[in-house]
CSV table of C-alpha atoms in Angstrom, one decimal:
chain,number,residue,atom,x,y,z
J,1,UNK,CA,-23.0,-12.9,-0.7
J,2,UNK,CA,-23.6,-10.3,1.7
J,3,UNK,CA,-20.7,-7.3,3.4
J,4,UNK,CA,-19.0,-9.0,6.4
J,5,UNK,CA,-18.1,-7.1,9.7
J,6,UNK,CA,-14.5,-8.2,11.7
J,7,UNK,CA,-14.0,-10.3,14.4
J,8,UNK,CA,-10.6,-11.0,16.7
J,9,UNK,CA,-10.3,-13.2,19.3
J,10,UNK,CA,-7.4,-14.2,21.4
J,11,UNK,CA,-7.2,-18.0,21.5
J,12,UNK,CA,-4.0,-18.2,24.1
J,13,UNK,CA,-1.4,-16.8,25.1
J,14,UNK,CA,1.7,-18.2,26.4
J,15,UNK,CA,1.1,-19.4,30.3
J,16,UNK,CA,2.2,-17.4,33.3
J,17,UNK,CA,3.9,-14.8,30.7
J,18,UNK,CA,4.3,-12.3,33.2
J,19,UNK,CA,6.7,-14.5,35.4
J,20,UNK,CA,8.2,-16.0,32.0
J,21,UNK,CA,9.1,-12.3,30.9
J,22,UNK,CA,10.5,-11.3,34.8
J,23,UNK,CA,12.2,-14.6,34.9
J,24,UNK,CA,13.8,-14.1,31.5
J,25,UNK,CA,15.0,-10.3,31.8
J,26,UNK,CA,16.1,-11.3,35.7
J,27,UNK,CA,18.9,-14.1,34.6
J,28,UNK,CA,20.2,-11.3,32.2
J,29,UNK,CA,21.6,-9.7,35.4
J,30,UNK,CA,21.2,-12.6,37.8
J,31,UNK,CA,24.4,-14.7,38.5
J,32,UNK,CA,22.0,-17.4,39.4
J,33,UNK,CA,20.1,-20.2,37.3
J,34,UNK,CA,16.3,-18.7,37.5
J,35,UNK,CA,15.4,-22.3,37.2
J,36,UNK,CA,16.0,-22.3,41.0
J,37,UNK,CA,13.4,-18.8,40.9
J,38,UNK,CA,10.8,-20.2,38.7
J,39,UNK,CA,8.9,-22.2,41.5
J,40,UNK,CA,8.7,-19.7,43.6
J,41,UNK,CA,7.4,-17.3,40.8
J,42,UNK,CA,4.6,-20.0,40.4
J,43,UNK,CA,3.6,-19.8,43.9
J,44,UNK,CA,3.4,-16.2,44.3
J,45,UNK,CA,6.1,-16.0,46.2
J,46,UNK,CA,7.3,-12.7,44.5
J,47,UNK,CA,4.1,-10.4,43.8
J,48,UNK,CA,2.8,-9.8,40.2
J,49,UNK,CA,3.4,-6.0,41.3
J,50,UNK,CA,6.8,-6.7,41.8
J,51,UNK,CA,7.5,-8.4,39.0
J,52,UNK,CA,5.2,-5.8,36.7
J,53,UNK,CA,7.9,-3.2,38.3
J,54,UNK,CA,11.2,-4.8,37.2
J,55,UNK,CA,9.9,-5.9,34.3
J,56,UNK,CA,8.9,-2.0,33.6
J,57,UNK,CA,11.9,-0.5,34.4
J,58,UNK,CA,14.2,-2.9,32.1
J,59,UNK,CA,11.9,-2.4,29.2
J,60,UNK,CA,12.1,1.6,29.4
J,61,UNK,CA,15.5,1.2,29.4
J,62,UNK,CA,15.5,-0.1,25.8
J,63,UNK,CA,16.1,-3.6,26.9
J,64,UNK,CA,13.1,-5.9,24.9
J,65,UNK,CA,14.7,-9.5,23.8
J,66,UNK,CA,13.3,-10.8,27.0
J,67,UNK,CA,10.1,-10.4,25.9
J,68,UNK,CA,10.3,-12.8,22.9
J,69,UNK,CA,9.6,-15.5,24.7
J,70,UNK,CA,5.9,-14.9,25.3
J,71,UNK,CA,3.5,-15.4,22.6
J,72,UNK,CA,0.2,-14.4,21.8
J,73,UNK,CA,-2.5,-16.2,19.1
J,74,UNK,CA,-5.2,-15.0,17.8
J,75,UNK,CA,-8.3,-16.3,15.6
J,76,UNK,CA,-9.4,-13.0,12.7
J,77,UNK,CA,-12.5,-13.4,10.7
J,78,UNK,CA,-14.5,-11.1,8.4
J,79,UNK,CA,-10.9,-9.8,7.0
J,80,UNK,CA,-10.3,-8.9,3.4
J,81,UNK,CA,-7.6,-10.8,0.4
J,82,UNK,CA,-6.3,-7.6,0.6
J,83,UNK,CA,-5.8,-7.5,4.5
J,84,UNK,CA,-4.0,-10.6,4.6
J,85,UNK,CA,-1.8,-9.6,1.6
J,86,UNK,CA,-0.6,-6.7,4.1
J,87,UNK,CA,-0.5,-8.9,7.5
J,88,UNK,CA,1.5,-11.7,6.3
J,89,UNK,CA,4.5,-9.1,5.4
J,90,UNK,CA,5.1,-9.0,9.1
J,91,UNK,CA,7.7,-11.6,9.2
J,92,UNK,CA,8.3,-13.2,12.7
J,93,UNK,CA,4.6,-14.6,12.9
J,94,UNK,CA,2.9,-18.0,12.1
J,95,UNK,CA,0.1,-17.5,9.8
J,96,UNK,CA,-2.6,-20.3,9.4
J,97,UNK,CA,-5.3,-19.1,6.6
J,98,UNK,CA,-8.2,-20.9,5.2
J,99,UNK,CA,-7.5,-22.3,1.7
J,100,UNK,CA,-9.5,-20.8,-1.4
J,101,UNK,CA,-8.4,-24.8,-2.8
J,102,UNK,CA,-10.1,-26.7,-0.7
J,103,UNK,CA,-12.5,-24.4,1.1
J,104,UNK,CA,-15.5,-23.4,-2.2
J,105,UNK,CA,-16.5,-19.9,-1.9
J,106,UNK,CA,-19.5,-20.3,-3.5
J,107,UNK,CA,-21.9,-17.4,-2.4
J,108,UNK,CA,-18.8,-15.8,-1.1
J,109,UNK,CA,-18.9,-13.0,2.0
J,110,UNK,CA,-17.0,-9.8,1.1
J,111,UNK,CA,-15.6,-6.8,3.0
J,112,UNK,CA,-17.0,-3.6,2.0
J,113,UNK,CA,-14.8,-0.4,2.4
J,114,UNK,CA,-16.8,2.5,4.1
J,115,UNK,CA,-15.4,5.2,1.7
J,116,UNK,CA,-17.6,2.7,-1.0
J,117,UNK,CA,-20.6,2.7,1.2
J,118,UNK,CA,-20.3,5.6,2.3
J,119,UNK,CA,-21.5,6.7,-1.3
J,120,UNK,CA,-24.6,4.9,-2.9
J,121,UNK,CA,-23.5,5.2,-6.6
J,122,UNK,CA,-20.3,3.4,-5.6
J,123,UNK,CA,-22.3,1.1,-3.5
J,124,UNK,CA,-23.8,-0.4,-6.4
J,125,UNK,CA,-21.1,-0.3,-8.5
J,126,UNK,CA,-19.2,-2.4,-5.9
J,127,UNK,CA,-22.0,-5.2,-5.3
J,128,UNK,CA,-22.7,-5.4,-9.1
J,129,UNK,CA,-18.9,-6.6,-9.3
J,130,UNK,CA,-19.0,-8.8,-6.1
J,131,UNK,CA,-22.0,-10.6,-8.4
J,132,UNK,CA,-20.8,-11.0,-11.2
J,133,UNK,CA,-17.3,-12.4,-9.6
J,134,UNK,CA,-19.6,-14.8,-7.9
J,135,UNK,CA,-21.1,-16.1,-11.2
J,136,UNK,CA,-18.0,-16.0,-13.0
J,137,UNK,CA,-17.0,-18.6,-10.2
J,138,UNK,CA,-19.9,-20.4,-10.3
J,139,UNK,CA,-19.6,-21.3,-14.0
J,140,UNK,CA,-16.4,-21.5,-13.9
J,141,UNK,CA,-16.5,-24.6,-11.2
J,142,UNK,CA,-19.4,-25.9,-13.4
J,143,UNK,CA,-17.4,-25.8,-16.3
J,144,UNK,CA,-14.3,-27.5,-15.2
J,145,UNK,CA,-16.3,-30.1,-13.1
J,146,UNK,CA,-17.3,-31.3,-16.2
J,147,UNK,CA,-14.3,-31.2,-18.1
J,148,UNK,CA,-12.8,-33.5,-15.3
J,149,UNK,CA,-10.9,-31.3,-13.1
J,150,UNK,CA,-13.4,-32.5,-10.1
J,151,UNK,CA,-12.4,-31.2,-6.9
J,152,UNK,CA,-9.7,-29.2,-8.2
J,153,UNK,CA,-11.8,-27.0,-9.8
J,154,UNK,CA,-11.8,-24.3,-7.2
J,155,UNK,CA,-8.0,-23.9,-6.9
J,156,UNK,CA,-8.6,-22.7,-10.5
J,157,UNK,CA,-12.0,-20.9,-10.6
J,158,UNK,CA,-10.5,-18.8,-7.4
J,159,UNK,CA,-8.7,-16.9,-10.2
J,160,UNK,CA,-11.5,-14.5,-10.1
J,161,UNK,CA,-12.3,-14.2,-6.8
J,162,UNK,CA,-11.7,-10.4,-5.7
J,163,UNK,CA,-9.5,-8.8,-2.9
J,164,UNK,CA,-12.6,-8.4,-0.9
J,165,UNK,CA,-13.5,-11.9,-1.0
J,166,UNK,CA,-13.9,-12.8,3.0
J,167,UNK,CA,-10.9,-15.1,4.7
J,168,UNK,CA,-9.9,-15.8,8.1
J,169,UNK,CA,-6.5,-16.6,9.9
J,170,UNK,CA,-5.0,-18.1,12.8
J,171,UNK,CA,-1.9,-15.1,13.6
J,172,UNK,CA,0.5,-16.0,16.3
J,173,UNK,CA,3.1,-13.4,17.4
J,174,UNK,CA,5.8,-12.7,19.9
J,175,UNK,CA,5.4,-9.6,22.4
J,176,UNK,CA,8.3,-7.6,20.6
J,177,UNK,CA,6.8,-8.3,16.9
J,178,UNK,CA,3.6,-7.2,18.2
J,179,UNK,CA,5.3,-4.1,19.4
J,180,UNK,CA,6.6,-3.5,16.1
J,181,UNK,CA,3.1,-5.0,14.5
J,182,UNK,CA,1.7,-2.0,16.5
J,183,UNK,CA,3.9,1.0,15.6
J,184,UNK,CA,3.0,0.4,12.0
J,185,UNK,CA,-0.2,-0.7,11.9
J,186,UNK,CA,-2.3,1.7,14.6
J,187,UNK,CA,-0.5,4.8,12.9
J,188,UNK,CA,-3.7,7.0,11.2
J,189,UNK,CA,-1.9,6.5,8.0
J,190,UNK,CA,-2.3,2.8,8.0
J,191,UNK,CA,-5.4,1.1,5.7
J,192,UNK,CA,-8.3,1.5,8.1
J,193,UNK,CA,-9.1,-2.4,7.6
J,194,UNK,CA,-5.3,-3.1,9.0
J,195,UNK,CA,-5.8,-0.7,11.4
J,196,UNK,CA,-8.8,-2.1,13.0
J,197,UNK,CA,-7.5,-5.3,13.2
J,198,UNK,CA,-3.9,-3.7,15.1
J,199,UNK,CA,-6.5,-1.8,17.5
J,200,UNK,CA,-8.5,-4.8,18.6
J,201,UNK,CA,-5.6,-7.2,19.0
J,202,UNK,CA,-4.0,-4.4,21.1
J,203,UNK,CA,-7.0,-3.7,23.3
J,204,UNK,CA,-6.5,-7.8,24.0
J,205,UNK,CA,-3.0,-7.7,24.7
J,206,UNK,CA,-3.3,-4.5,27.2
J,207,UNK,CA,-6.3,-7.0,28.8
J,208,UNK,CA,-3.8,-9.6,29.1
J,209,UNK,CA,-0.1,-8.2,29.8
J,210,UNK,CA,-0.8,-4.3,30.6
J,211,UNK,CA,2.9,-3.9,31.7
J,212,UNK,CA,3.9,-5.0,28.2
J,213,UNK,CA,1.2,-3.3,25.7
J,214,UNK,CA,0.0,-0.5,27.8
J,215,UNK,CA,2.3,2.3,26.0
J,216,UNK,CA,2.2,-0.1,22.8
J,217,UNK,CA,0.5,1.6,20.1
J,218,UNK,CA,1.6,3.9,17.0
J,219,UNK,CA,5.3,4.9,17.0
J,220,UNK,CA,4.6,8.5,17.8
J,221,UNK,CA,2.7,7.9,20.6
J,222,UNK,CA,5.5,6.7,22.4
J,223,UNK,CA,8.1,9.2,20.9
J,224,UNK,CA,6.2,12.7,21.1
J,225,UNK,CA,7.2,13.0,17.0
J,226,UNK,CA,5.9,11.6,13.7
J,227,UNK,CA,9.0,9.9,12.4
J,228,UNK,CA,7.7,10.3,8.7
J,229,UNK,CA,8.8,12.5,5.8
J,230,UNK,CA,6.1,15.6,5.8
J,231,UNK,CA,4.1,13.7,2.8
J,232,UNK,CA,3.8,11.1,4.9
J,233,UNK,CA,2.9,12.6,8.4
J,234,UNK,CA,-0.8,13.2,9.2
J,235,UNK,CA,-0.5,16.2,11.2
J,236,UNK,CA,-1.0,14.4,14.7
J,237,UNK,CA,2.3,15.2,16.2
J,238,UNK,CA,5.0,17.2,15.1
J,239,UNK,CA,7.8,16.2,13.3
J,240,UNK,CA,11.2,16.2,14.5
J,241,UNK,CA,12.4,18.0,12.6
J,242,UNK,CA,10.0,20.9,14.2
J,243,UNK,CA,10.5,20.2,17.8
J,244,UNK,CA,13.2,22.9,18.5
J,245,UNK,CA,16.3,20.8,19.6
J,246,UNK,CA,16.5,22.2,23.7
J,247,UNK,CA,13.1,20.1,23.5
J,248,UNK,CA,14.1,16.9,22.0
């Protein structure tokens, strides 16, 4: 039952996304069918450049349902329970997560919070329980086996199973809930788990569609200002309601 480290890694993404998202944002003002566009997208007819410009300039103007049409999917391991609990409230995604009913977690792997580790008291305290939740599920498999549950018996013996208990999950989002996945979840005040996970899917997108996820990150990065009441800012950038107003 030993602590688990994270891993992401982008499975796919939606083919020729940049020319999707150009072709998409270019009928919106185009009197034209882009059907009659797309083939020459395909052969390079109009440079990736040019296409990374248009599609630029539209976004900063505010304009971003284009962008919904290219997807990104992405294979997480070494995540916590309690990760998942917070990822799967992001509603426009597809979620695919290992079963605790059919998958036994005997000898499970756990994720261990650095604040815990960081202190050797706590440390203990914290594997002592990860143990003894691994017996408890142990016995309790044993036990139900034999009173006839068979393999059902983990879907009830899971019960115990802790927050940290190690899962993994297929996540598959659009470019603009990604945006959004971003704000939230790379802001200092988000659980440092979630936030490692929002960090490493965005260094993958930038890698993939830099016109799109460059400037993608925490919400106050791109506005200058920390949106949040004062209990809730961390101090990184002002809030607006100190930036005098001939600034903002």
């Amino acid at each position: 039952m030993p602590a688990i480290s994270q891993s992401v890694t982008l499975l796919a993404h939606t083919p020729d996304a940049l020319s999707l998202i150009y072709a998409a944002f270019r009928q919106c003002y185009h009197p034209g069918d882009v059907a009659d566009l797309w083939p020459r997208l395909l052969a390079g007819e109009v440079a990736p450049q040019k296409q990374a410009d248009f599609v630029g300039r539209i976004l900063a103007s505010g304009h971003e349902s284009p962008i919904e049409h290219v997807s990104f999917s992405f294979a997480v391991a070494g995540v916590s329970r309690a990760l998942t609990h917070q990822l799967v409230r992001h509603r426009l995604a597809s979620y695919s997560q290992q079963s605790q009913r059919y998958v036994d977690a005997a000898g499970f792997d756990y994720v261990l919070p650095p604040a815990i580790a960081a202190i050797p008291e706590a440390r203990e305290c914290f594997e002592a329980a990860m143990e003894r939740a691994g017996a408890a599920y142990a016995e309790l498999q044993e036990i139900l086996t034999r009173h006839g549950r068979g393999a059902k018996a983990n879907e009830d013996a899971r019960f115990v199973l802790p927050n940290a208990c190690e899962t993994k999950i297929v996540v598959t989002m659009n470019c603009r809930s990604l945006l959004h996945f971003f704000e939230l979840r790379c802001c200092l005040r988000a659980q440092w788990e979630i936030r490692a996970l929002a960090l490493a899917m965005l260094g993958l997108c930038r890698q993939a569609l830099p016109v799109i996820f460059d400037r993608a990150g925490a919400r106050c990065e791109r506005l200058g200002y920390c949106p949040e009441e004062e209990r809730f800012s961390c101090g990184r950038f002002p809030r607006l309601a100190e930036i005098p107003r001939s600034s903002v």
